[in-house]
PDB file of C-alpha atoms in Angstrom:
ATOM      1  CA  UNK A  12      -8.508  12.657 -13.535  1.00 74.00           C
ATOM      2  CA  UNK A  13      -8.277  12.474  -9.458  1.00 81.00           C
ATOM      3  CA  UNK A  14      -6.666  14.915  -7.321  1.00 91.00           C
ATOM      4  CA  UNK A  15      -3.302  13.571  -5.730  1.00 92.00           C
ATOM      5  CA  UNK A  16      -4.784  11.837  -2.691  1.00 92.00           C
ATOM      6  CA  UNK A  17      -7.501   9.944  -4.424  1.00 94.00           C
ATOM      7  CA  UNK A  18      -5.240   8.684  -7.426  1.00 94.00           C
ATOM      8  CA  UNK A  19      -3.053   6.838  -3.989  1.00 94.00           C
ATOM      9  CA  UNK A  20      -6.456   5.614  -2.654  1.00 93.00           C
ATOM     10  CA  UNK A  21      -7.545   4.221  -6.030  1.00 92.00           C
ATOM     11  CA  UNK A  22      -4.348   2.997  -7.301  1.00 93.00           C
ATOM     12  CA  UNK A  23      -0.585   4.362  -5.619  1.00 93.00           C
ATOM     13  CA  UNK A  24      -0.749   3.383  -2.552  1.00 95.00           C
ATOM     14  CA  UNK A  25      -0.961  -0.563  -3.015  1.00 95.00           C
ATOM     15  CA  UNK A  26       1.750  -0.188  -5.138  1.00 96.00           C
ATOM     16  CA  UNK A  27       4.095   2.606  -3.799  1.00 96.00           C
ATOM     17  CA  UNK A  28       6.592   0.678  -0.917  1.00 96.00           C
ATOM     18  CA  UNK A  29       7.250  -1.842  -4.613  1.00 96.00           C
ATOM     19  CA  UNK A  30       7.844   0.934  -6.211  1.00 95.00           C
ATOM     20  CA  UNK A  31      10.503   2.829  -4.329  1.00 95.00           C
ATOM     21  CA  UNK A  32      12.368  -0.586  -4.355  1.00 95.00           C
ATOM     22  CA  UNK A  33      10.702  -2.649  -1.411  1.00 93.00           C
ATOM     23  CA  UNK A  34      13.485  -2.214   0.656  1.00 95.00           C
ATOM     24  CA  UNK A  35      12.081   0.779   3.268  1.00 95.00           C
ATOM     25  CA  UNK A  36      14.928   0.323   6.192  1.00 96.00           C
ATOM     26  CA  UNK A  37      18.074   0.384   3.267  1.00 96.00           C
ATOM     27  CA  UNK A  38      16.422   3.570   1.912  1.00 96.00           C
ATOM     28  CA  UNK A  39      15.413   4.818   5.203  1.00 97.00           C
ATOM     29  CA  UNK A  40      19.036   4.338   6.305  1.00 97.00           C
ATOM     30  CA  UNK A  41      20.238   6.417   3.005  1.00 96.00           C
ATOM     31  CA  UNK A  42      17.512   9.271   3.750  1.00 97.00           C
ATOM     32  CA  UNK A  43      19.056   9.480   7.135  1.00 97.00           C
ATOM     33  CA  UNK A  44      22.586  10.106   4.960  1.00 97.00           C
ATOM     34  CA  UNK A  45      21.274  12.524   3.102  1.00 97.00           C
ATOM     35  CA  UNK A  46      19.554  14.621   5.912  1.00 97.00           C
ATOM     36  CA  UNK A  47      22.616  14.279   8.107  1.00 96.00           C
ATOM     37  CA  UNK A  48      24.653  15.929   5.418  1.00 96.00           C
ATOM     38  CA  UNK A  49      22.129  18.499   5.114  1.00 96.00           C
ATOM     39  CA  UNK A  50      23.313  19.757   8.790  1.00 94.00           C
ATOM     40  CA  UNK A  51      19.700  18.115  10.078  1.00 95.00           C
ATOM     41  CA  UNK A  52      20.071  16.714  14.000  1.00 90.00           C
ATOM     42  CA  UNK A  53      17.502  17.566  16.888  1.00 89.00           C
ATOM     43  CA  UNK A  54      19.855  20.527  18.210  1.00 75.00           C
ATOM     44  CA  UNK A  55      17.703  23.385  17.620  1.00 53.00           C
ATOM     45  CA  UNK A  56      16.248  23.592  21.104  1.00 56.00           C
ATOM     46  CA  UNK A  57      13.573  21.110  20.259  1.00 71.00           C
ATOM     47  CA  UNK A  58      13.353  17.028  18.936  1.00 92.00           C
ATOM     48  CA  UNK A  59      10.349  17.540  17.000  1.00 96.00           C
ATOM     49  CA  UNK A  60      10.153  16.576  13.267  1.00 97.00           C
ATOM     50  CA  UNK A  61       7.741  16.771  10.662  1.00 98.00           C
ATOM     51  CA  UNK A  62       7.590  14.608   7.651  1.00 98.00           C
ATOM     52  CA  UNK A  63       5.036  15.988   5.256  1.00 98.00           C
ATOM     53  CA  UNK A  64       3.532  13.670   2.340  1.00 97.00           C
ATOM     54  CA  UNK A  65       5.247  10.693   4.885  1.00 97.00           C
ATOM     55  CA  UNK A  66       4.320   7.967   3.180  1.00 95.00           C
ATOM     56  CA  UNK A  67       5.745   4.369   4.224  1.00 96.00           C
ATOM     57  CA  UNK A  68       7.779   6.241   6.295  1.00 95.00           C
ATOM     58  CA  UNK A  69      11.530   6.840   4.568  1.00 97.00           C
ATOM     59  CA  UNK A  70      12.178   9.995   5.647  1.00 97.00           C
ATOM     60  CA  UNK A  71      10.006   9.602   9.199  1.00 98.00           C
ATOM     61  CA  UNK A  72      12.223   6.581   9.992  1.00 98.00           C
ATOM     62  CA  UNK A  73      15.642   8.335   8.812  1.00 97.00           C
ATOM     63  CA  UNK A  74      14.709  11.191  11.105  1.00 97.00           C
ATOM     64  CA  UNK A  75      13.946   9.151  14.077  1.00 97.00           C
ATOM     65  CA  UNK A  76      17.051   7.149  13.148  1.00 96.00           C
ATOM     66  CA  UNK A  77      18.505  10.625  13.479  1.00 96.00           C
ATOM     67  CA  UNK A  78      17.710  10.922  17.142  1.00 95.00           C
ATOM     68  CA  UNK A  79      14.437  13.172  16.511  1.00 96.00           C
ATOM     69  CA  UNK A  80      11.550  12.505  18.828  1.00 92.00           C
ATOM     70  CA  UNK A  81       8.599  12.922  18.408  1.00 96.00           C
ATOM     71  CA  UNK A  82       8.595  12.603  14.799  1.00 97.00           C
ATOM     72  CA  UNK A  83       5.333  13.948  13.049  1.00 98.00           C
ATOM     73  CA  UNK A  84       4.753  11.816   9.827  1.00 98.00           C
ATOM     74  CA  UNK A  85       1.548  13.370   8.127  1.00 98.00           C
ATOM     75  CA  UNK A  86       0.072  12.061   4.790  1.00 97.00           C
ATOM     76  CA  UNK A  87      -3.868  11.280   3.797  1.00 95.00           C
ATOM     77  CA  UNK A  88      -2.936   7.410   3.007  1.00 95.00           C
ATOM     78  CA  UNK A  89      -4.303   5.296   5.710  1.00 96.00           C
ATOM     79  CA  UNK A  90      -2.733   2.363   4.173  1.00 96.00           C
ATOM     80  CA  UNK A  91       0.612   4.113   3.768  1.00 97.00           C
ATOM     81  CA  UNK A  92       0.624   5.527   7.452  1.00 97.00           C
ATOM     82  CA  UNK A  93      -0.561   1.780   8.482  1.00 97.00           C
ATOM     83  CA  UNK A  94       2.739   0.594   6.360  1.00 96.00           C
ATOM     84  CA  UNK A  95       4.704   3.227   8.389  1.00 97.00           C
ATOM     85  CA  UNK A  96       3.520   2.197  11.648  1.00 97.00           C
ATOM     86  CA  UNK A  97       4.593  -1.238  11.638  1.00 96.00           C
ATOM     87  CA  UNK A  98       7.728  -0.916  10.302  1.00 96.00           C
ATOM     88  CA  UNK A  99       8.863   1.828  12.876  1.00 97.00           C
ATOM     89  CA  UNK A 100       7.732  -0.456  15.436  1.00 96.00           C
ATOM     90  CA  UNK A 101      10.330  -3.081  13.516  1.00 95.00           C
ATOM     91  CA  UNK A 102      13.013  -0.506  13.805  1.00 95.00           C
ATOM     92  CA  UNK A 103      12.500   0.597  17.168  1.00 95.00           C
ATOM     93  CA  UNK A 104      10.907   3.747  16.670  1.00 96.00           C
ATOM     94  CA  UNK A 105       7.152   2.671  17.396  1.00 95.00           C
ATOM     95  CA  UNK A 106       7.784   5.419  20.634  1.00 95.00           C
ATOM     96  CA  UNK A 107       9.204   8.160  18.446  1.00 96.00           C
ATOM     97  CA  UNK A 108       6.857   8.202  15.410  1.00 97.00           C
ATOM     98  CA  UNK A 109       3.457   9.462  15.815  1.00 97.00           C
ATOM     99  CA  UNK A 110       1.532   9.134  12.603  1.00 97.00           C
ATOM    100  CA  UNK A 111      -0.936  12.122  11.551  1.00 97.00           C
ATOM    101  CA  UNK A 112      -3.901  11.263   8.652  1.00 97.00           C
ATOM    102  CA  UNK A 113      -4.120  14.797   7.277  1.00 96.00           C
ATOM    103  CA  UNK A 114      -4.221  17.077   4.651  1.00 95.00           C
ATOM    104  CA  UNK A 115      -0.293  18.895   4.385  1.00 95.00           C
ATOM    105  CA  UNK A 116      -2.192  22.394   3.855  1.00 95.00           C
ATOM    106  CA  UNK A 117      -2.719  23.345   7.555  1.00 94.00           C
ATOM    107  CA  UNK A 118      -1.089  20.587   9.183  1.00 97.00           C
ATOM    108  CA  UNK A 119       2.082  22.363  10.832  1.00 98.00           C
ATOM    109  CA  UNK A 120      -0.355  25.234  12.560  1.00 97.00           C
ATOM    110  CA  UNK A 121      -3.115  22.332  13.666  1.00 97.00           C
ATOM    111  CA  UNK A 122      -0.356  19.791  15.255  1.00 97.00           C
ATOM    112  CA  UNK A 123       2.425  22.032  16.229  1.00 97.00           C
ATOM    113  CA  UNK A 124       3.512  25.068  18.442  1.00 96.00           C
ATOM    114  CA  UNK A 125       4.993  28.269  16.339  1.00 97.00           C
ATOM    115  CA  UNK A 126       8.933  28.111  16.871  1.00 95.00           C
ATOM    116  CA  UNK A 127       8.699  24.796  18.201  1.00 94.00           C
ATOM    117  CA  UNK A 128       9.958  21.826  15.272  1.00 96.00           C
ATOM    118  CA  UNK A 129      13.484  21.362  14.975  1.00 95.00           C
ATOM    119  CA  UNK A 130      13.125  19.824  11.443  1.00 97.00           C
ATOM    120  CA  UNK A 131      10.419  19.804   8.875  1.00 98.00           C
ATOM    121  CA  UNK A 132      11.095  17.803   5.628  1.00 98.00           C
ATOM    122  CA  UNK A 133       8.685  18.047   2.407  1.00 98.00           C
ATOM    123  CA  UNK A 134      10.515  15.086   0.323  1.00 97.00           C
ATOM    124  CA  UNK A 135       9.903  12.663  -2.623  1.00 92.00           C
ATOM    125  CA  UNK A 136       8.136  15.368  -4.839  1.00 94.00           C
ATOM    126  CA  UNK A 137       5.399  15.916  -2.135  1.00 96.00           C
ATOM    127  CA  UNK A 138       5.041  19.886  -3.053  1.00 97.00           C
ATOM    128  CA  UNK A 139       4.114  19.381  -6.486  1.00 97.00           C
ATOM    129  CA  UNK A 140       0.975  17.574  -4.962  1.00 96.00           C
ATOM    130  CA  UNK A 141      -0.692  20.566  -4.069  1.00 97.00           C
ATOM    131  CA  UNK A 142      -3.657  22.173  -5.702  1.00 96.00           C
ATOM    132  CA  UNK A 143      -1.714  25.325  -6.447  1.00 96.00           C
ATOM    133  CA  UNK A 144       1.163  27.441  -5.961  1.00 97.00           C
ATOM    134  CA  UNK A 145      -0.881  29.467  -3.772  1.00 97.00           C
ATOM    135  CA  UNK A 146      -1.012  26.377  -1.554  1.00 97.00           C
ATOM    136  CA  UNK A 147       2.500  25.683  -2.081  1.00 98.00           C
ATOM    137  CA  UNK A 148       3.418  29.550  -0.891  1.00 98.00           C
ATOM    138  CA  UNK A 149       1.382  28.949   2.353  1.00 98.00           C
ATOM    139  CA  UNK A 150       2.920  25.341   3.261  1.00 98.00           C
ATOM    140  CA  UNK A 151       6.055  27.138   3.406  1.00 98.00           C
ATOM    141  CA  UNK A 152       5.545  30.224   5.841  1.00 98.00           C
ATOM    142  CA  UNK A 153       3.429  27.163   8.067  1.00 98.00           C
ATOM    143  CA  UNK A 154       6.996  25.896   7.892  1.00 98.00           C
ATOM    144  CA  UNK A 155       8.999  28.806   8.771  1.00 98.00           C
ATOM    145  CA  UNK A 156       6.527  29.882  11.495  1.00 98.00           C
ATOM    146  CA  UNK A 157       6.663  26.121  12.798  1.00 97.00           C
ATOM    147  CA  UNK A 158      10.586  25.581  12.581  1.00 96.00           C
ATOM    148  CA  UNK A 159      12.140  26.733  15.801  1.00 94.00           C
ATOM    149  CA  UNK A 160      15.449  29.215  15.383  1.00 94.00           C
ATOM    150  CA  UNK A 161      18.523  27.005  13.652  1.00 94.00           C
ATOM    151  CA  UNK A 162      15.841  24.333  12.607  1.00 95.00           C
ATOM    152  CA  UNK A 163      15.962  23.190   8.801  1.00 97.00           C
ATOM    153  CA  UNK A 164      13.533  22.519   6.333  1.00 98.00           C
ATOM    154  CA  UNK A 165      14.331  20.092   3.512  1.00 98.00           C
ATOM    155  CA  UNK A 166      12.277  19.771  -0.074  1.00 98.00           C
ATOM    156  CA  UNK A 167      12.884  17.724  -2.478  1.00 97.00           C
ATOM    157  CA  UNK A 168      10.796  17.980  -6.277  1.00 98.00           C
ATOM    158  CA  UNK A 169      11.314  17.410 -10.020  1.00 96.00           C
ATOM    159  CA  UNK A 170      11.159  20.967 -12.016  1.00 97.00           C
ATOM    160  CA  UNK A 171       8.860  19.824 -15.062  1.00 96.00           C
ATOM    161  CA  UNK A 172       8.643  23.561 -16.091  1.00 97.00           C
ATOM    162  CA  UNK A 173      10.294  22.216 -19.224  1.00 96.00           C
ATOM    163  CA  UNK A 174       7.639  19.743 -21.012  1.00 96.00           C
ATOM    164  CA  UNK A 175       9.331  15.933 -22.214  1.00 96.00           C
ATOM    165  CA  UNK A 176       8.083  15.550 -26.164  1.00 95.00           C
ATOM    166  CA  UNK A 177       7.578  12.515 -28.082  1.00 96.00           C
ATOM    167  CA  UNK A 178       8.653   9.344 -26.633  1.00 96.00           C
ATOM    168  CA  UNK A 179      10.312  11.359 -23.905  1.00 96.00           C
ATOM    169  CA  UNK A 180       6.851  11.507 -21.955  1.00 96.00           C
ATOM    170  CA  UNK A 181       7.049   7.808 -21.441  1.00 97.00           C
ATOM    171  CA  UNK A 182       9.088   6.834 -17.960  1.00 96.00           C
ATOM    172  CA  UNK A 183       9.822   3.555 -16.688  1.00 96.00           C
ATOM    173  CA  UNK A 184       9.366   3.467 -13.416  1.00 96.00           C
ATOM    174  CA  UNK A 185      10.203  -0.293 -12.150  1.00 97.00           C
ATOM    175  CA  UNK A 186       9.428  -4.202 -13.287  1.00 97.00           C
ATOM    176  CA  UNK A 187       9.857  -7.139 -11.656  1.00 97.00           C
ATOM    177  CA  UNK A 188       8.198 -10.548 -13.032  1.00 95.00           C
ATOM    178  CA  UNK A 189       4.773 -10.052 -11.551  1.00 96.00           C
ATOM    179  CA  UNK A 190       4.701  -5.968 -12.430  1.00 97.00           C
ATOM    180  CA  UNK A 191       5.200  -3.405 -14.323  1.00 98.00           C
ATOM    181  CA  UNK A 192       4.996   0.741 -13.918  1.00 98.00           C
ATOM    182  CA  UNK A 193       5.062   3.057 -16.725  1.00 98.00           C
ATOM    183  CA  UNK A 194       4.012   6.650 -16.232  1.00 97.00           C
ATOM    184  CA  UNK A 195       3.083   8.738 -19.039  1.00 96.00           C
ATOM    185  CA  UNK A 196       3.260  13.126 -19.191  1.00 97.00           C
ATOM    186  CA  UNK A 197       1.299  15.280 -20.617  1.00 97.00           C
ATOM    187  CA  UNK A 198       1.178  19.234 -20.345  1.00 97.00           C
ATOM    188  CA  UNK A 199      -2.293  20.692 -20.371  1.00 96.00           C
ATOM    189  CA  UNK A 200      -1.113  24.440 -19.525  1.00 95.00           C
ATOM    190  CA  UNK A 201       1.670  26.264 -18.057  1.00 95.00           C
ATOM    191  CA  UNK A 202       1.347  25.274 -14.532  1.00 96.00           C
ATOM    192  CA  UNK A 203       0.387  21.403 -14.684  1.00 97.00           C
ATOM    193  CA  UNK A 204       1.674  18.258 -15.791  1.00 97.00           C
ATOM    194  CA  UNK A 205      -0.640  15.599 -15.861  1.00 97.00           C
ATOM    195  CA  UNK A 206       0.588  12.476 -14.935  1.00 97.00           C
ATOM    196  CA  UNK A 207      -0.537   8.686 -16.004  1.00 97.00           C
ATOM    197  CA  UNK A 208       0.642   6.016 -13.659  1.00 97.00           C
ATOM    198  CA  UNK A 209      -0.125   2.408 -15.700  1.00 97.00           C
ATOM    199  CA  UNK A 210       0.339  -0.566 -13.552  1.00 98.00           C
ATOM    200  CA  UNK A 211       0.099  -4.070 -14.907  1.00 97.00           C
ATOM    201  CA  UNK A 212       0.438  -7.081 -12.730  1.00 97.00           C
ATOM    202  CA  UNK A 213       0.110 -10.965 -13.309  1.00 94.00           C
ATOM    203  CA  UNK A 214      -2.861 -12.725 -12.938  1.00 86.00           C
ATOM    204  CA  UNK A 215      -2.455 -15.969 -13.593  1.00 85.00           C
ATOM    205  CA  UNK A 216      -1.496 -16.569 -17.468  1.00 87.00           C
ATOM    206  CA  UNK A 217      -2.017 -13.231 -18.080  1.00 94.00           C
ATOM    207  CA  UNK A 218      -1.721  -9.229 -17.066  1.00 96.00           C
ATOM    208  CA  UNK A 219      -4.201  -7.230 -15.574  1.00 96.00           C
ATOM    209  CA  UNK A 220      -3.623  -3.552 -16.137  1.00 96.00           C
ATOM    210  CA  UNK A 221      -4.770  -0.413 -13.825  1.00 96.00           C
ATOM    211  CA  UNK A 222      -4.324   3.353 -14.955  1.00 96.00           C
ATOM    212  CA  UNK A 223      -5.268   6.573 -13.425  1.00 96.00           C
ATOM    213  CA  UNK A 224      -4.399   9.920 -13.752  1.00 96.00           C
ATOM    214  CA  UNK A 225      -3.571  13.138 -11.569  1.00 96.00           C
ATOM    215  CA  UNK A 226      -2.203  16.430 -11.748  1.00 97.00           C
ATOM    216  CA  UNK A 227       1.428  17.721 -10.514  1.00 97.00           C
ATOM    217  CA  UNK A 228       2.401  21.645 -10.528  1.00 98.00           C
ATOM    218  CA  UNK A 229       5.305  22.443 -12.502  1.00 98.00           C
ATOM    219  CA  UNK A 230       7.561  24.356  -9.832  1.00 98.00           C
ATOM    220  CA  UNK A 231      10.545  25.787 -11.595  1.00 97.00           C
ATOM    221  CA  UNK A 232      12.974  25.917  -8.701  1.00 98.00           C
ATOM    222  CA  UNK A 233      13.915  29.589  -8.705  1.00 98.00           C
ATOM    223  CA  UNK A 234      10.449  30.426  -8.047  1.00 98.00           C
ATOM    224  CA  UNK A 235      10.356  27.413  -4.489  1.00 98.00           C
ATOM    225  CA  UNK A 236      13.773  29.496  -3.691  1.00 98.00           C
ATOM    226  CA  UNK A 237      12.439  32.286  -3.791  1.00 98.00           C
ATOM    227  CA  UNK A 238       9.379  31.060  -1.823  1.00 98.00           C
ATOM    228  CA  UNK A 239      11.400  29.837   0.554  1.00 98.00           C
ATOM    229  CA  UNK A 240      13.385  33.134   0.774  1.00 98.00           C
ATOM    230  CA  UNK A 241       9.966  34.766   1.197  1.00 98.00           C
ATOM    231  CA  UNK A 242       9.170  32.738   4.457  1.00 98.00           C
ATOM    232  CA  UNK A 243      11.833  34.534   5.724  1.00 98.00           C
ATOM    233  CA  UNK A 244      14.553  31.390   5.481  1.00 98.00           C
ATOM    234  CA  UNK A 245      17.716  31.169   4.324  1.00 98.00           C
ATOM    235  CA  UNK A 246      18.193  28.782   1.330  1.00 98.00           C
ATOM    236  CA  UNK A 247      21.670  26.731   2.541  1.00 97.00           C
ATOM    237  CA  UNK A 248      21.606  24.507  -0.217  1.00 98.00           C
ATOM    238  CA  UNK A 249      19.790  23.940  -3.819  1.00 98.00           C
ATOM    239  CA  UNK A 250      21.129  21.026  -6.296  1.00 97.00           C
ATOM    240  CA  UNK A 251      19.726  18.790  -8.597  1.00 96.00           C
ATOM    241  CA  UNK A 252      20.797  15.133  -7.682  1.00 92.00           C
ATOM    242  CA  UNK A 253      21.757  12.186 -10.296  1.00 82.00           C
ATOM    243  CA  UNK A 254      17.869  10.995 -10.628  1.00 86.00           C
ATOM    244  CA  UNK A 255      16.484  14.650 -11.605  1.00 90.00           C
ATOM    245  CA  UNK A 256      15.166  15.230  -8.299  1.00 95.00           C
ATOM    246  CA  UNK A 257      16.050  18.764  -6.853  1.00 97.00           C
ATOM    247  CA  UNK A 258      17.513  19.100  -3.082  1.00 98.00           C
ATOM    248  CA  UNK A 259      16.566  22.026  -1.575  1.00 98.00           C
ATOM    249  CA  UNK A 260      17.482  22.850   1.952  1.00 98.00           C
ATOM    250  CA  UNK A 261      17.177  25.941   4.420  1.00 98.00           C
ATOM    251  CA  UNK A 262      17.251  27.316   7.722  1.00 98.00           C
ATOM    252  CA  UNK A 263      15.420  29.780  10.409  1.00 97.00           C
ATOM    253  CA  UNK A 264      17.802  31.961  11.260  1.00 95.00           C
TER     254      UNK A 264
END
């Protein structure tokens, strides 16, 4: 089993701009919907963003899409942040963006000022990443101590708190001709699902598969409200979207 930043280094990241759909401006442009309705703009007496667990750069490109400047995008994927990079310069962001290879846990305190971000956004199920809720706790007061008054944090995560059975546990994730993603849960305690990603891809005449396997927390989402609350934010809105991911959403007063 690898932690979450060595299962992308071994196996994700090659894999994980094909996975979301290939298509990083169209979902970039629908992120930017999303935040936008979520009352998130560069008004809160600062343009600075932070995209945590940035990855190719959805949510970093929706934000500087969004008129936010500099935009922050941290993640330990040095392919993934190399991904970002050129396609910001493609959408005319290459001066907004300014890509950090870091761990989340301590990032906000090491790269910005307290009170000084407008927006920080934790998206795609980043939070369940971390070691522990411990970890998890402390991202979000970095947050709330980073976020300058009126500025808005944004989470999204899947609540596994309750565990899939049977043939449940086996997800689909995408196929095309040339690939195919399965993922696999299992439940080794209360606080961690343990996640398979399978990959198999064409190689000539025949498939070549790759598996590995690393933990997620399972974050009911009471307890990230709550959290969140804790911080000393206010929770504005908390909703579970269409695709089981949770959309939570709060602000410094």
């Amino acid at each position: 089993m690898s932690t979450a930043p060595e299962h992308y280094d071994r196996l994700l990241a090659a894999h994980y701009t094909w996975m979301l759909g290939g298509d990083i401006p169209a979902l970039a442009e629908a992120q930017a919907e999303l935040l936008a309705g979520l009352g998130v703009a560069p008004e809160a007496g600062s343009g600075t963003a932070v995209d945590l667990g940035a990855g190719p750069g959805t949510q970093t490109l929706a934000l500087a899409a969004l008129g936010f400047g500099p935009v922050l995008a941290v993640d330990t994927s040095a392919p993934l942040l190399a991904e970002l990079t050129e396609s910001a310069a493609k959408a005319g962001h290459a001066e907004a963006v300014r890509t950090v290879r870091a761990d989340l846990r301590g990032a906000l305190p090491q790269h910005t000022e307290p009170g000084s971000v407008a927006a920080v956004v934790c998206m795609g199920d980043t939070i369940t990443h971390l070691p522990s809720r411990a970890d998890v706790a402390a991202l979000l007061r970095d947050a709330a101590a980073a976020l300058a008054p009126g500025g808005r944090l944004v989470l999204t995560f899947r609540d596994l708190t309750r565990p899939l059975a049977g043939t449940e546990r086996f997800l689909p994730v995408r196929s095309t001709p040339d690939r195919i993603m399965t993922c696999f849960l299992e439940y080794p305690d209360e606080d961690t699902a343990l996640v398979h990603d399978l990959i198999h891809t064409r190689a000539g005449e025949g498939w070549t598969q790759q598996v590995s396997s690393y933990p997620k927390l399972r974050l009911a989402v009471g307890w990230v409200e709550d959290q969140v609350r804790a911080a000393g934010l206010e929770v504005r809105h908390s909703e579970t979207n269409a695709r089981g991911l949770h959309v939570l959403a709060a602000v410094r007063p």
